[in-house]
Every structure is written in C-alpha cells, then in structure tokens.
Coordinates of C-alpha atoms in Angstrom, one line a residue:
X165 CA -16.8 51.0 77.0
X166 CA -13.6 51.1 79.0
X167 CA -13.8 52.4 82.6
X168 CA -11.9 55.6 83.2
X169 CA -9.6 54.1 85.9
X170 CA -8.2 51.5 83.5
X171 CA -8.4 53.7 80.3
X172 CA -4.7 54.8 80.4
X173 CA -3.5 51.3 80.9
X174 CA -5.6 50.0 78.0
X175 CA -4.4 52.8 75.8
X176 CA -0.8 52.0 76.5
X177 CA -1.5 48.3 75.8
X178 CA -2.9 49.2 72.4
X179 CA 0.2 51.4 71.7
X180 CA 2.5 48.5 72.7
X181 CA 0.6 46.1 70.3
X182 CA 0.8 48.8 67.6
X183 CA 4.6 49.1 68.0
X184 CA 5.0 45.4 67.9
X185 CA 3.0 45.4 64.7
X186 CA 5.3 48.1 63.2
X187 CA 8.3 45.9 64.0
X188 CA 6.6 42.7 62.8
X189 CA 5.8 44.3 59.4
X190 CA 2.9 41.9 58.6
X191 CA 0.8 44.9 57.7
X192 CA 2.0 48.4 56.5
X193 CA 2.3 51.1 59.3
X194 CA -0.6 53.1 58.0
X195 CA -2.9 50.0 58.3
X196 CA -1.7 49.3 61.8
X197 CA -2.1 52.9 63.0
X198 CA -5.6 53.1 61.5
X199 CA -6.5 49.8 63.2
X200 CA -5.4 51.3 66.5
X201 CA -7.6 54.4 65.9
X202 CA -10.5 52.0 65.2
X203 CA -9.9 50.3 68.5
X204 CA -10.0 53.6 70.3
X205 CA -13.1 54.7 68.6
X206 CA -14.9 51.4 69.2
X207 CA -14.0 51.5 72.9
X208 CA -15.0 55.1 73.4
X209 CA -11.5 56.2 74.3
X210 CA -11.5 58.5 71.3
X211 CA -14.7 60.5 70.6
X212 CA -15.7 60.9 67.0
X213 CA -15.7 64.7 67.3
X214 CA -12.2 64.6 68.7
X215 CA -11.1 62.5 65.7
X216 CA -12.7 64.8 63.2
X217 CA -10.9 67.7 64.9
X218 CA -7.6 66.1 63.9
X219 CA -8.3 67.1 60.3
X220 CA -8.0 70.7 61.4
X221 CA -4.4 70.2 62.1
X222 CA -2.1 72.1 59.7
X223 CA 0.7 69.5 59.6
X224 CA -0.8 67.1 57.1
X225 CA -1.8 70.0 54.9
X226 CA 1.7 71.5 54.9
X227 CA 3.3 68.1 54.3
X228 CA 1.0 67.2 51.4
X229 CA 1.6 70.6 49.8
X230 CA 5.4 70.3 50.2
X231 CA 5.2 66.9 48.5
X232 CA 3.8 68.7 45.4
X233 CA 6.4 71.4 45.5
X234 CA 9.2 68.7 45.6
X235 CA 7.5 67.0 42.7
X236 CA 7.5 70.3 40.7
X237 CA 11.3 70.5 41.1
X238 CA 11.5 66.9 39.8
X239 CA 9.2 67.5 36.9
X240 CA 11.1 70.5 35.6
X241 CA 14.4 68.7 35.9
X242 CA 15.8 71.3 38.4
X243 CA 17.1 68.6 40.9
X244 CA 18.5 66.5 38.0
X245 CA 20.3 69.4 36.4
X246 CA 22.0 70.5 39.6
X247 CA 23.0 66.9 40.5
X248 CA 24.4 66.3 37.0
X249 CA 26.4 69.5 37.2
X250 CA 27.9 68.2 40.5
X251 CA 28.7 64.9 38.7
X252 CA 30.7 66.6 35.9
X253 CA 34.1 66.0 37.5
X254 CA 33.6 62.4 38.6
X255 CA 36.6 61.1 36.7
X256 CA 39.0 64.0 37.1
X257 CA 38.1 65.2 40.6
X258 CA 36.3 62.4 42.5
X259 CA 36.8 63.8 46.0
X260 CA 35.6 67.3 45.0
X261 CA 32.7 65.8 43.1
X262 CA 31.6 63.7 46.1
X263 CA 31.8 66.7 48.3
X264 CA 29.6 68.7 45.9
X265 CA 27.1 65.9 45.8
X266 CA 27.0 65.8 49.6
X267 CA 26.4 69.5 49.9
X268 CA 23.7 69.3 47.3
X269 CA 21.9 66.5 49.2
X270 CA 22.3 68.3 52.5
X271 CA 21.0 71.6 51.2
X272 CA 18.2 70.1 49.1
X273 CA 16.9 67.9 52.0
X274 CA 16.7 70.9 54.3
X275 CA 13.9 72.3 52.2
X276 CA 12.4 69.4 50.2
X277 CA 11.1 65.9 50.9
X278 CA 14.4 64.0 51.0
X279 CA 13.0 60.8 49.5
X280 CA 12.8 62.1 45.9
X281 CA 16.2 63.7 46.3
X282 CA 17.7 60.2 47.2
X283 CA 15.7 58.7 44.3
X284 CA 17.4 61.1 41.9
X285 CA 20.8 60.6 43.4
X286 CA 20.9 56.8 43.5
X287 CA 21.5 56.3 39.8
X288 CA 24.0 59.2 39.8
X289 CA 25.9 57.7 42.7
X290 CA 26.1 54.4 40.8
X291 CA 27.4 56.2 37.8
X292 CA 29.9 58.0 40.0
X293 CA 31.0 54.7 41.5
X294 CA 31.6 53.3 38.0
X295 CA 33.5 56.5 36.8
X296 CA 35.7 56.8 39.9
X297 CA 36.2 53.1 40.7
X298 CA 34.8 53.7 44.2
X299 CA 32.4 50.9 45.4
X300 CA 28.8 51.9 45.4
X301 CA 28.4 50.3 48.8
X302 CA 30.6 53.0 50.3
X303 CA 28.6 55.8 48.7
X304 CA 24.9 55.0 49.0
X305 CA 24.5 54.7 52.8
X306 CA 26.4 58.0 53.3
X307 CA 24.1 59.5 50.7
X308 CA 21.0 58.4 52.7
X309 CA 22.6 59.7 55.9
X310 CA 23.3 63.1 54.3
X311 CA 19.6 63.3 53.3
X312 CA 18.5 62.5 56.9
X313 CA 21.0 65.0 58.4
X314 CA 19.9 67.7 55.9
X315 CA 16.2 67.2 56.9
X316 CA 17.0 68.1 60.4
X317 CA 18.4 71.5 59.5
X318 CA 15.0 73.2 59.1
X319 CA 11.4 72.8 60.3
X320 CA 10.2 71.8 56.8
X321 CA 13.1 69.4 56.1
X322 CA 11.1 66.4 57.1
X323 CA 7.4 65.6 57.8
X324 CA 8.5 64.6 61.3
X325 CA 9.6 68.1 62.3
X326 CA 6.3 69.6 61.1
X327 CA 4.4 66.9 63.0
X328 CA 6.3 67.5 66.2
X329 CA 5.8 71.2 65.9
X330 CA 2.0 70.6 65.4
X331 CA 1.8 68.4 68.5
X332 CA 3.8 71.0 70.5
X333 CA 1.3 73.7 69.5
X334 CA -1.6 71.5 70.6
X335 CA 0.1 71.2 74.0
X336 CA 0.1 75.0 74.4
X337 CA 3.6 75.9 73.0
X338 CA 4.3 78.7 70.6
X339 CA 5.0 77.5 67.0
X340 CA 8.6 76.9 65.9
X341 CA 10.0 79.2 63.2
X342 CA 11.4 77.6 60.0
X343 CA 15.0 78.1 61.0
X344 CA 14.7 77.8 64.8
X345 CA 16.3 74.4 64.9
X346 CA 18.9 75.2 62.2
X347 CA 21.8 75.8 64.7
X348 CA 21.4 72.4 66.2
X349 CA 20.6 70.7 62.8
X350 CA 23.6 72.2 61.0
X351 CA 26.0 71.3 63.8
X352 CA 24.8 67.7 63.9
X353 CA 24.9 67.5 60.1
X354 CA 28.5 68.8 59.9
X355 CA 29.5 66.3 62.6
X356 CA 27.7 63.4 60.9
X357 CA 29.1 64.1 57.5
X358 CA 32.6 64.4 58.9
X359 CA 32.2 61.1 60.7
X360 CA 31.0 59.2 57.6
X361 CA 33.8 60.8 55.5
X362 CA 36.4 59.5 58.0
X363 CA 35.0 56.1 58.7
X364 CA 33.1 54.9 55.6
X365 CA 36.1 53.2 54.1
X366 CA 36.7 51.3 57.3
X367 CA 33.1 50.5 58.4
X368 CA 31.3 50.1 55.1
X369 CA 31.8 47.0 52.9
X370 CA 33.2 46.8 49.5
X371 CA 30.3 44.8 48.1
X372 CA 28.9 44.2 44.6
X373 CA 25.6 45.4 43.4
X374 CA 22.6 43.3 42.5
X375 CA 23.6 42.6 38.8
X376 CA 27.1 41.7 39.9
X377 CA 25.8 39.5 42.7
X378 CA 23.6 37.5 40.3
X379 CA 26.5 37.0 38.0
X380 CA 25.0 39.2 35.2
X381 CA 26.8 41.8 33.2
X382 CA 25.4 44.4 30.8
X383 CA 27.3 43.2 27.8
X384 CA 25.4 42.8 24.6
X385 CA 23.3 39.6 24.5
X386 CA 20.3 38.3 22.5
X387 CA 16.9 37.3 23.7
X388 CA 15.6 34.8 21.2
X389 CA 12.9 32.1 20.8
X390 CA 13.5 28.7 19.3
X391 CA 10.5 26.9 17.8
X392 CA 10.2 23.2 18.3
X393 CA 8.7 21.8 15.0
X394 CA 6.7 18.6 14.6
X395 CA 9.6 16.6 13.2
X396 CA 12.2 17.8 15.7
X397 CA 14.2 15.1 17.5
X398 CA 13.8 17.3 20.7
X399 CA 10.1 16.4 20.9
X400 CA 9.5 14.2 23.9
X401 CA 12.9 14.9 25.5
X402 CA 13.3 16.6 28.8
X403 CA 14.4 20.2 28.6
X404 CA 17.2 19.7 31.2
X405 CA 18.7 17.0 29.0
X406 CA 18.6 19.0 25.8
X407 CA 22.3 19.8 25.4
X408 CA 21.7 22.1 22.5
X409 CA 20.2 24.6 25.1
X410 CA 23.1 24.2 27.5
X411 CA 25.8 26.0 25.8
X412 CA 28.4 27.9 27.9
X413 CA 27.0 31.4 27.1
X414 CA 23.3 30.6 27.0
X415 CA 20.5 30.2 29.4
X416 CA 16.9 29.0 29.1
X417 CA 14.6 31.6 30.5
X418 CA 11.1 30.3 29.6
X419 CA 9.2 27.7 27.6
X420 CA 6.0 29.0 26.1
X421 CA 3.3 26.4 25.2
X422 CA 0.5 28.1 23.4
X423 CA -0.1 31.2 25.5
X424 CA 1.0 29.5 28.7
X425 CA 4.4 30.2 30.3
X426 CA 6.1 27.2 31.9
X427 CA 8.8 29.3 33.6
X428 CA 7.8 28.1 37.1
X429 CA 8.3 24.4 36.2
X430 CA 11.3 24.5 33.8
X431 CA 13.0 21.7 35.6
X432 CA 10.2 19.3 34.8
X433 CA 9.3 20.4 31.2
X434 CA 9.2 17.7 28.5
X435 CA 9.4 19.4 25.1
X436 CA 6.4 19.2 22.8
X437 CA 5.8 20.1 19.2
X438 CA 5.1 23.9 18.9
X439 CA 6.9 24.8 22.1
X440 CA 8.8 28.0 22.0
X441 CA 12.0 27.9 24.1
X442 CA 13.1 31.4 25.2
X443 CA 16.9 31.8 25.4
X444 CA 19.3 34.4 26.5
X445 CA 22.3 33.8 24.3
X446 CA 25.2 35.3 22.3
X447 CA 25.6 35.8 18.6
X448 CA 27.9 32.8 18.3
X449 CA 25.4 30.5 20.0
X450 CA 22.7 31.7 17.6
X451 CA 24.8 30.8 14.6
X452 CA 25.6 27.4 16.1
X453 CA 21.9 26.6 16.7
X454 CA 21.1 27.6 13.1
X455 CA 23.8 25.2 11.9
X456 CA 22.2 22.5 14.0
X457 CA 19.0 23.0 12.1
X458 CA 17.0 24.7 14.8
X459 CA 14.3 27.2 13.9
X460 CA 15.8 30.3 15.5
X461 CA 14.5 33.9 15.5
X462 CA 14.2 35.4 12.1
X463 CA 13.3 32.3 10.1
X464 CA 9.8 32.1 11.6
X465 CA 7.2 34.3 13.3
X466 CA 9.4 34.6 16.3
X467 CA 12.2 37.0 16.4
X468 CA 15.6 37.7 18.0
X469 CA 16.1 41.1 19.6
X470 CA 19.0 42.9 21.4
X471 CA 18.7 42.1 25.1
X472 CA 20.0 44.1 28.0
X473 CA 20.0 43.4 31.7
X474 CA 18.9 46.3 33.9
X475 CA 18.3 47.0 37.5
X476 CA 15.2 48.9 38.5
X477 CA 14.3 50.1 42.0
X478 CA 10.7 50.0 43.4
X479 CA 10.3 53.5 44.8
X480 CA 7.5 54.8 47.1
X481 CA 5.4 56.0 44.2
X482 CA 5.8 52.9 42.0
X483 CA 2.6 51.2 40.7
X484 CA 4.2 47.8 41.4
X485 CA 4.3 48.2 45.2
X486 CA 2.2 45.4 46.7
X487 CA 1.9 43.6 43.4
X488 CA 2.9 39.9 42.9
X489 CA 5.5 39.4 40.1
X490 CA 3.8 36.4 38.6
X491 CA 0.5 38.4 38.2
X492 CA 2.2 41.3 36.5
X493 CA 2.5 39.3 33.2
X494 CA 5.7 41.3 32.3
X495 CA 6.5 38.9 29.5
X496 CA 3.2 39.2 27.8
X497 CA 2.7 43.0 28.4
X498 CA 6.2 44.2 27.9
X499 CA 8.4 41.4 26.5
X500 CA 10.5 41.7 29.7
X501 CA 11.6 38.9 32.0
X502 CA 12.2 39.3 35.7
X503 CA 15.4 37.5 36.7
X504 CA 15.9 38.3 40.4
X505 CA 14.6 40.4 43.2
X506 CA 16.8 41.6 46.1
X507 CA 15.3 42.8 49.3
X508 CA 17.3 44.1 52.2
X509 CA 20.6 42.9 50.8
X510 CA 19.5 39.4 49.9
X511 CA 17.8 37.5 47.1
X512 CA 14.3 36.3 47.8
X513 CA 14.1 33.7 45.0
X514 CA 13.6 30.8 44.4
X515 CA 9.8 31.5 44.3
X516 CA 10.3 34.6 42.2
X517 CA 6.9 34.5 40.6
X518 CA 5.2 34.6 44.1
X519 CA 7.2 37.6 45.4
X520 CA 5.0 40.6 46.4
X521 CA 7.1 43.7 45.7
X522 CA 7.8 46.3 48.4
X523 CA 9.3 49.7 48.5
X524 CA 13.1 49.5 48.3
X525 CA 13.1 46.2 46.3
X526 CA 15.5 46.0 43.4
X527 CA 14.3 44.1 40.4
X528 CA 16.7 42.7 37.8
X529 CA 15.0 42.5 34.4
X530 CA 16.0 41.5 31.0
X531 CA 14.6 42.3 27.5
X532 CA 14.9 44.8 24.7
X533 CA 15.9 48.2 26.1
X534 CA 12.9 50.0 24.6
X535 CA 10.6 47.5 26.3
X536 CA 12.2 48.0 29.7
X537 CA 12.1 51.7 29.2
X538 CA 8.3 51.5 28.6
X539 CA 8.0 49.4 31.8
X540 CA 9.9 52.0 33.8
X541 CA 7.7 54.8 32.5
X542 CA 4.4 52.9 33.0
X543 CA 5.2 51.5 36.5
X544 CA 7.1 54.6 37.7
X545 CA 10.3 52.7 38.5
X546 CA 13.7 54.1 39.2
X547 CA 16.3 53.1 36.5
X548 CA 19.5 52.5 38.4
X549 CA 21.5 52.5 35.2
X550 CA 20.4 55.9 33.9
X551 CA 18.1 58.8 34.9
X552 CA 15.4 58.3 37.4
X553 CA 12.7 58.9 34.8
X554 CA 12.5 59.0 31.1
X555 CA 9.5 61.3 30.6
X556 CA 10.1 64.6 28.9
X557 CA 11.0 67.3 31.5
X558 CA 9.5 70.8 31.5
X559 CA 12.9 72.4 31.8
X560 CA 11.7 75.8 30.7
X561 CA 9.5 76.0 33.8
X562 CA 12.3 75.2 36.2
X563 CA 12.8 78.8 37.2
X564 CA 9.1 79.0 38.1
X565 CA 9.4 75.9 40.3
X566 CA 12.6 77.2 42.0
X567 CA 11.2 80.7 42.6
X568 CA 8.0 79.2 44.0
X569 CA 9.9 77.1 46.5
X570 CA 12.1 80.1 47.5
X571 CA 8.9 82.2 47.9
X572 CA 7.3 79.6 50.2
X573 CA 10.4 79.5 52.4
X574 CA 10.6 83.3 52.6
X575 CA 7.0 83.7 53.5
X576 CA 7.3 81.1 56.3
X577 CA 10.7 82.3 57.5
X578 CA 9.6 86.0 57.8
X579 CA 6.3 85.1 59.6
X580 CA 4.2 86.6 56.9
X581 CA 2.2 83.4 56.6
X582 CA 2.2 80.0 58.4
X583 CA 4.0 77.2 56.7
X584 CA 0.7 75.4 55.7
X585 CA -0.7 78.6 54.1
X586 CA 2.6 79.4 52.3
X587 CA 2.8 75.9 50.9
X588 CA -0.7 75.9 49.6
X589 CA -0.1 79.2 48.0
X590 CA 3.0 77.6 46.3
X591 CA 0.9 74.7 45.0
X592 CA -1.6 77.2 43.5
X593 CA 1.3 78.9 41.6
X594 CA 2.5 75.5 40.4
X595 CA -0.9 74.6 39.1
X596 CA -1.8 78.0 37.5
X597 CA 1.6 78.3 35.7
X598 CA 1.2 74.7 34.5
X599 CA 4.5 73.5 35.9
X600 CA 2.5 70.3 36.5
X601 CA -0.9 69.1 35.5
X602 CA -3.4 68.7 38.4
X603 CA -3.4 64.9 38.2
X604 CA 0.3 64.7 38.1
X605 CA 0.7 67.2 40.9
X606 CA -1.6 65.4 43.3
X607 CA 0.0 62.1 42.4
X608 CA 3.1 63.3 44.3
X609 CA 1.2 63.3 47.6
X610 CA 2.1 60.2 49.5
X611 CA -1.4 59.4 50.6
X612 CA -0.4 56.5 52.8
X613 CA 2.0 58.7 54.8
X614 CA -0.7 61.3 55.3
X615 CA -3.0 58.6 56.5
X616 CA -0.4 57.4 59.0
X617 CA 0.1 61.0 60.2
X618 CA -3.6 61.6 60.7
X619 CA -3.9 58.3 62.5
X620 CA -1.0 59.1 64.8
X621 CA -2.4 62.5 65.6
X622 CA -5.6 60.9 66.6
X623 CA -3.6 58.4 68.8
X624 CA -1.8 61.3 70.4
X625 CA -5.1 62.9 71.3
X626 CA -6.2 59.6 72.9
X627 CA -3.1 59.3 74.9
X628 CA -3.6 62.8 76.3
X629 CA -7.3 62.5 77.0
X630 CA -7.1 59.1 78.7
X631 CA -4.3 60.3 81.0
X632 CA -1.7 57.8 79.6
X633 CA 0.8 60.5 79.0
X634 CA 0.5 61.7 82.6
X635 CA 0.8 58.2 83.8
X636 CA 4.1 57.7 82.1
X637 CA 5.4 61.1 83.3
X638 CA 4.4 60.4 86.9
X639 CA 6.4 57.1 86.7
X640 CA 9.6 58.6 85.4
X641 CA 9.6 62.1 86.8
X642 CA 10.7 61.1 90.3
X643 CA 13.6 59.2 88.9
X644 CA 14.8 62.0 86.6
X645 CA 14.2 64.6 89.3
X646 CA 17.2 63.0 91.2
X647 CA 19.4 63.5 88.1
X648 CA 20.7 66.6 86.3
X649 CA 18.6 68.5 83.7
X650 CA 21.1 67.5 81.1
X651 CA 20.6 63.8 82.0
X652 CA 16.8 64.2 81.7
X653 CA 17.3 65.7 78.2
X654 CA 19.6 62.9 77.2
X655 CA 17.1 60.3 78.4
X656 CA 14.4 61.7 76.1
X657 CA 16.9 61.8 73.2
X658 CA 18.1 58.2 73.7
X659 CA 14.6 56.8 74.1
X660 CA 13.4 58.5 71.0
X661 CA 16.3 57.6 68.9
X662 CA 16.2 53.9 69.9
X663 CA 12.5 53.7 69.1
X664 CA 12.8 55.4 65.8
X665 CA 15.1 52.6 64.6
X666 CA 12.4 50.0 65.2
X667 CA 9.2 51.8 64.1
X668 CA 8.3 54.7 61.9
X669 CA 9.7 58.0 63.2
X670 CA 6.4 59.9 62.8
X671 CA 4.7 57.4 65.1
X672 CA 7.5 57.8 67.7
X673 CA 7.5 61.6 67.5
X674 CA 3.7 61.8 68.1
X675 CA 3.9 59.5 71.1
X676 CA 7.1 61.0 72.7
X677 CA 6.5 64.7 72.1
X678 CA 3.6 65.2 74.7
X679 CA 5.6 63.0 77.2
X680 CA 8.7 65.2 76.7
X681 CA 6.7 68.4 77.1
X682 CA 4.8 67.3 80.3
X683 CA 8.0 65.9 81.8
X684 CA 9.9 69.1 81.2
X685 CA 7.1 71.2 82.8
X686 CA 6.9 68.8 85.8
X687 CA 10.7 69.1 86.3
X688 CA 10.6 72.9 85.9
X689 CA 12.6 72.9 82.7
X690 CA 12.2 74.6 79.3
X691 CA 10.0 72.2 77.2
X692 CA 11.3 73.8 74.0
X693 CA 14.6 72.1 74.5
X694 CA 13.0 68.7 75.0
X695 CA 10.8 69.2 71.8
X696 CA 13.9 70.0 69.7
X697 CA 15.6 66.9 71.2
X698 CA 12.6 64.8 70.0
X699 CA 12.8 66.4 66.5
X700 CA 16.5 65.6 66.1
X701 CA 16.4 62.2 67.7
X702 CA 13.3 61.0 65.7
X703 CA 15.2 61.8 62.5
X704 CA 18.5 60.3 63.6
X705 CA 17.7 56.9 62.1
X706 CA 21.1 55.5 61.1
X707 CA 21.4 52.0 62.7
X708 CA 18.7 50.1 60.7
X709 CA 17.3 50.2 57.2
X710 CA 13.7 50.1 58.4
X711 CA 13.7 53.2 60.5
X712 CA 13.8 55.7 57.6
X713 CA 12.6 55.4 54.0
X714 CA 15.9 56.6 52.4
X715 CA 17.8 53.9 54.2
X716 CA 15.4 51.3 52.7
X717 CA 15.9 52.8 49.2
X718 CA 19.6 52.4 49.2
X719 CA 19.6 48.9 50.8
X720 CA 19.4 46.7 47.8
X721 CA 21.3 49.0 45.2
X722 CA 24.2 49.1 47.6
X723 CA 24.2 45.4 48.3
X724 CA 24.0 46.0 52.0
X725 CA 23.2 43.7 54.9
X726 CA 21.4 44.5 58.1
X727 CA 24.6 44.4 60.1
X728 CA 26.2 47.0 57.8
X729 CA 23.8 49.6 59.2
X730 CA 24.6 48.6 62.7
X731 CA 28.3 48.7 62.2
X732 CA 28.4 52.3 61.1
X733 CA 25.0 53.5 62.3
X734 CA 25.4 52.8 66.0
X735 CA 28.6 54.9 66.4
X736 CA 27.0 57.5 64.1
X737 CA 24.1 57.8 66.5
X738 CA 26.4 58.1 69.5
X739 CA 28.5 60.8 68.0
X740 CA 25.6 62.9 66.6
X741 CA 23.6 62.3 69.8
X742 CA 26.3 63.8 72.0
X743 CA 26.7 66.8 69.7
X744 CA 22.9 67.3 69.5
X745 CA 22.3 67.1 73.3
X746 CA 25.3 69.5 74.0
X747 CA 24.1 72.0 71.4
X748 CA 20.5 71.9 72.6
X749 CA 21.5 72.4 76.3
X750 CA 23.7 75.4 75.2
X751 CA 21.1 77.1 73.0
X752 CA 18.1 76.4 75.3
X753 CA 19.6 76.6 78.8
X754 CA 17.9 74.0 81.0
X755 CA 16.7 76.3 83.8

C-alpha cells in the first residue's frame, strides 16, 4: 500500500504515464485508463466501494441512451433525408447548399452524437465535391469542425459536456441545464464557422482523395481469372517476365494455386500448371488474351465479372476494427480484393496483408459491386461513394424517432426530468414502437467509450481522495492570485485545450474539472465560469486529428496530412478561444 504522504505524488505519476500512453497509442485509450484504475485498486489508492460507486453516476447512462436515440434517427433515415434535401442544389447553388449542410451539421450535433452525423455527411460531402468541382479536402475538415462546434452548443451535444457536468455535481455544484452553455456555444460556433468559411480556401490543401492518390479511377473494368493449362508455354516462367500479363491497361492482382493465394509473394512467383492468375483488365485486353489462346473467364470454370474500385471507411462501429487484413480472407469470403489502405493521410503499404485496421482508416477495394455491397453491410463500413448504409430504412417510423428526441430535449430543458431519466424514457419509446430491434438498438452504444468514461470517473475520484487535486491547486493558486481573474480563466482554458489535442477529451475533462473548481473557489471566483471554460475547451479540438473522433474520420477521405490540421486548427483555436473566454467572463462575471 502507498503511504498517505506520497499518495498524491504517486497518483499524479500514474496520470502522467497514462497521458503518455494516450499519446503513444500502443494501446487504445480505454485499455490504458482501465489499467490505471487497476493500479489504483492494487495500491489501495482507490477503494473497491468507491469504484463501485462510480456506476451510480448518471453520465454514462445518459450517454449510452443518447447513442441509441442517435441510432434511431439513422435507422429511420431521418438524418439521411434531411442531408439529401440540403444536397439538392449542389450543382445549381453550391454556396447555398454548403451553407445548408453546415447549418444541418451544427444543429444536429447540438442534440445528437456528432460521430454518426459526420459518418452520414462524409459520402454526401464527397458527392457535393464532385458535383460542384470543389475539392473534398476543403470541405471535410470544416465539416468535422462544424460538428465539434455544434456539440458545444448544448449540454447533451457531446459526451464530454455531460461528463463535466457530472464531475461538477460530485464536487458540490448545482447541475447545468441543457441550454445553460448555449449562449457561449452558439457564439463560438458562429465565430468558428465564419473563420473556416473565410480561410479554408487559403489554409486547406487542394488534394486528391485515396482513389485518385493510388492512381485508380472508377471507370468500368473487369476482374478475371486466367487458367494456366498443362501444355501452356507459361508453365515454368516467372510471373514478372510474362509479358502477356503486362499489358498497358492490366494489372495482376493475385495468383491462386489450389486454394492458396500467392498475393504476398507475387514478385517471386514461378507459374505452374493449374495456377489461376487474377487480373484487373479492360475488355480489349480480354479479347487480346483470348486471341493469344489463353483460357480466360467464360471458357472454363472461372469467370469474368464487372469490377469496380470503391473506397470504404472504417467507422467506430465497424466489425473490422482491430482486424488484420490478411486474416479477413476477403477474396475467399466476398470475392473482393483490398488494394490499399490509407491512415492519417498516408498509405501504409507495402505490407498490406499485415495491416491491423483502425477507426478512420480508408480501405480501397476492388471486385463486383454486389460483392462489395455485401461486405459493406456485413462489416458495417461506410461507403464513401454512396450512402453510408445499404440496409432497408424504416422511413415510416422517422416521425416517431424525431418526436422521441424532441420529447427528451423538452423534458430535460424544462426540468421535468433529469437528462439521464429522459433519455432512458426515450429509449423505452424507441424499443416499444419497434423503431429498432433490441439487438440493433444496443449495438449503437459505444461500449469502449463508456468503459473509458467509467474508468476516468474512477480516476477522478482517486485524484480527489489522495489530495492530488489540492496539491496542484496549491502549487498554481499563488501564481494566479497575482494575476487578474480573466487571466486565471484563460489559463484553465488554454491548458485544457492544449491537452485535448494530445489525448482523449473525456480524460482531460475529468482531470481538469475538479482542479478548475477548486482553483476558482480558492481564488474566490465563480467556479461555474471555470467549468464552462473546461467544457468549451475540451471540445475545441481543431489542431490535430487524434484529439477528436470526427477529425480522425475525415482524415483519410480528405487526403489530409497532420500539418494540414495544424495550419488551420491553431489559428482556429486562438480565435474561438478568445471569443469563448470573453463570452464566459461576460455571462458569468468573475467576482
């Protein structure tokens, strides 16, 4: 067990290691946070009873229920219908259309989980780019920023706001109402949108998407197999020297020997009798190979099929997250070939088969369209060329889903029921009216995020009980006491917004909130102003792709690089930060 006199120092050391782990990214954030809780339990700094008490917190319940309500709007096509209506004038009125899309994202993110909103909007934004001739790289990052800004307009806009409110209540503060932070959030949102509208064309790149970067186009092609018979002159020759497979419009994708794919060692393959050479080629090349006497497609048991190249995005709910491409057996199970993977703006080939897929990766696949569609449905991928999902939508129940969400907001806004209770009631309505089946409804809950939130709440309890929070406050309070209250508020905002670019914002919020409250009380200032500053700052993740999930989702589809986020994100943080601090100090006088 850790002696009481060194307990706060040990707790802070664990937090420092945890933050390093978040930045290092060897393990997911939920695993790292859970490990930190394990250390605290093992060393006695966190009592088991105190950890169990964390589960009585209403924030995880509210967040989980709101995930389901967001899923209901997706399942009924409500979000898709509104966004497609906004897209109607992409060719004739691109500026007005873009403004309508931005308003939709801002408003939707204020009440719903902004991750599915961005997932719906990415394919539409790519379609808009194609229809308007505007580069997607100048649309997708502002789309993510709009979702982030919208989330800061209400208490339920992001899980971080709910989490900060929960921690504040545990520290003796009255709960925030659903619209209490709206004045600040809307002001910051309007400022942020105006900034991106004015600067995007100058600060964001005109860069190609994944398919264009890999030199692929979506023109009609054929995926075919060529059988090497016993008497073929190709038997015994090296694949790389077989000129018949090196035509200008063709490319060898695989060689199948028996049931074994030789795709990983194509450069060293020596052709044998019975090998099947898989080619992507054109109609003309097919005819030429037939003229050369090769056994192509329809003349044997193998076949030629229309082939398309499509981009699919690995979203948070995809079943491919954490899976290794080579072990997915996409060729055998779906007749689909993975061609490339882009992560954070760069390709991670050449060892494509060994890549472990992560959230935000963009996968370029080729094969018959119906096969790729089946893969998208089974693996819950986001089709960047069409709609986000191809499952039948329950459009007739869209009014029920919308009315339920509106009811939840009204119950919470009027104080009739706490947010957690209103959200659970909304879930009950969704299930009883069969807007979603139970299995489908609960699949929308991001279990790993909830695990992270519970772990961080437990860590927050540990920091308080060991005296680590008071230790930090005692160190900085004398320094800030010599400055103005506005400067103290600005320091909390700046520290929070810097940390949220490096690690998950929920973790930052839980650690900083009790420090901000204690500091404000010790300086004789209104702690409510400091808590609002933490909410806004923890969500103001504009300068890196790793600070917020929506930034990660648009990273690969937009063809971005890490420096692109810094170039526009840093000035964005400065502008919105100044506006936020000024509005907070005005609405909550620092006296």
